[in-house]
XYZ file of C-alpha atoms in Angstrom:
150
model
C -30.174 -16.754 -60.484
C -29.770 -19.576 -62.980
C -32.675 -21.917 -63.646
C -30.241 -24.667 -64.687
C -27.116 -26.319 -63.352
C -24.541 -28.325 -65.286
C -24.379 -32.090 -64.790
C -21.387 -34.134 -65.853
C -20.581 -37.811 -66.118
C -17.267 -39.387 -66.911
C -16.355 -43.030 -67.040
C -12.966 -44.672 -66.875
C -11.763 -48.239 -67.314
C -9.427 -48.963 -64.411
C -6.227 -50.960 -64.944
C -6.982 -52.969 -61.788
C -9.156 -53.310 -58.715
C -9.192 -50.300 -56.399
C -7.206 -52.373 -53.868
C -4.420 -53.169 -56.354
C -0.954 -51.629 -56.353
C -1.662 -50.320 -59.864
C -4.513 -48.142 -58.594
C -2.939 -47.083 -55.285
C -1.748 -43.701 -56.565
C -5.241 -42.852 -57.758
C -7.009 -44.175 -54.660
C -4.628 -42.290 -52.359
C -5.760 -38.972 -53.902
C -9.539 -39.585 -53.959
C -10.388 -37.981 -50.606
C -8.226 -34.951 -51.370
C -9.684 -34.421 -54.840
C -13.268 -34.966 -53.687
C -12.799 -32.430 -50.858
C -11.325 -30.029 -53.408
C -14.429 -30.408 -55.583
C -16.775 -29.872 -52.651
C -14.938 -26.687 -51.665
C -14.734 -25.345 -55.216
C -16.740 -22.361 -56.375
C -19.916 -23.517 -58.094
C -19.948 -27.085 -56.746
C -23.473 -28.424 -56.110
C -23.399 -32.244 -55.769
C -21.360 -35.367 -56.534
C -22.204 -39.047 -56.776
C -21.165 -41.063 -53.729
C -21.407 -44.821 -53.232
C -20.250 -46.858 -50.249
C -17.770 -44.662 -48.442
C -16.791 -41.191 -49.582
C -16.471 -41.700 -53.347
C -18.204 -43.379 -56.290
C -15.717 -46.205 -56.961
C -18.050 -48.793 -55.389
C -20.920 -48.015 -57.777
C -21.306 -50.661 -60.479
C -23.130 -48.956 -63.335
C -21.779 -51.274 -66.044
C -21.250 -55.000 -66.552
C -17.480 -54.536 -66.321
C -16.647 -53.925 -62.623
C -13.514 -52.015 -63.665
C -15.559 -49.426 -65.597
C -15.980 -46.634 -63.052
C -18.557 -43.858 -63.152
C -18.178 -40.360 -61.732
C -20.906 -37.721 -61.723
C -21.298 -34.219 -60.370
C -23.430 -31.094 -60.711
C -22.084 -27.550 -60.921
C -23.636 -24.096 -61.020
C -22.150 -23.400 -64.437
C -19.650 -24.544 -67.036
C -16.974 -22.105 -65.881
C -16.976 -23.530 -62.343
C -16.588 -27.114 -63.553
C -13.892 -26.127 -66.015
C -11.935 -24.262 -63.312
C -12.078 -27.276 -60.992
C -11.191 -29.785 -63.709
C -8.364 -27.886 -65.392
C -7.122 -25.163 -63.017
C -6.827 -27.031 -59.719
C -4.927 -30.029 -58.371
C -7.509 -32.174 -60.200
C -5.554 -31.587 -63.408
C -2.738 -33.711 -61.925
C -5.038 -36.751 -62.008
C -5.924 -35.997 -65.626
C -2.233 -35.736 -66.458
C -1.455 -39.086 -64.789
C -4.601 -40.972 -65.858
C -2.780 -43.320 -68.266
C -1.083 -44.928 -65.262
C -4.461 -45.905 -63.812
C -6.930 -46.083 -66.700
C -7.146 -47.556 -70.187
C -7.976 -45.192 -73.023
C -11.559 -45.790 -74.112
C -12.317 -46.003 -77.846
C -15.469 -43.903 -77.460
C -16.600 -40.786 -75.627
C -16.018 -41.077 -71.895
C -17.599 -37.799 -70.773
C -20.881 -35.953 -71.251
C -22.191 -32.657 -69.947
C -25.840 -31.546 -69.879
C -28.066 -28.959 -68.265
C -30.454 -29.959 -65.469
C -33.074 -27.843 -63.699
C -31.823 -26.408 -60.404
C -32.622 -28.928 -57.673
C -32.564 -31.973 -59.973
C -30.156 -34.742 -58.987
C -29.248 -36.797 -62.051
C -29.342 -40.580 -61.843
C -26.728 -42.993 -63.111
C -29.242 -44.233 -65.707
C -29.802 -40.674 -66.908
C -26.047 -40.152 -67.156
C -25.573 -43.381 -69.100
C -28.260 -42.239 -71.552
C -26.496 -38.873 -72.016
C -23.200 -40.627 -72.601
C -24.810 -42.931 -75.160
C -26.411 -39.913 -76.831
C -23.077 -38.193 -77.304
C -21.520 -41.407 -78.597
C -24.295 -41.782 -81.159
C -24.966 -38.178 -82.164
C -21.899 -36.225 -81.097
C -22.261 -33.014 -79.090
C -25.783 -31.552 -79.115
C -27.767 -29.520 -76.568
C -28.861 -32.891 -75.097
C -25.282 -33.964 -74.272
C -22.092 -32.095 -75.035
C -18.407 -31.693 -74.209
C -16.106 -28.973 -72.940
C -14.818 -28.556 -76.488
C -18.330 -28.166 -77.912
C -20.487 -26.751 -75.141
C -24.043 -25.476 -75.475
C -25.592 -22.635 -73.474
C -28.133 -23.110 -70.730
C -31.679 -23.562 -72.002
C -33.864 -20.495 -71.848
C -36.041 -20.759 -68.751
């Protein structure tokens, strides 16, 4: 049994309010994609605000900057969900709904089993990767680090 799980945060700058026509294609898939995550091998937890998703959570000054967080048993499980399921369709179409950010928009990090990361913790990990690049403290799929030794 692993002593650590993998936490992830990603942020995205929406092209409009969640109620706008611009965002309707994204919003219409949220329930489906969230259910897919919850049923995926290795899923542990995801951030939820008002309703069934995290789009109502305002973690940043800009209300169009959305935050998404989840915890997974391991890197392989998260990678399979993100890139080998219907979720990849949202990644493929993201330019229709989100602006490209000039800095890192995702961070991964290991958390002790049972720990639920906070939005503040996630923001700190994202800032760490923006400042220092991938390290064991915060990393990316492209430059992942192994679980800490228990």
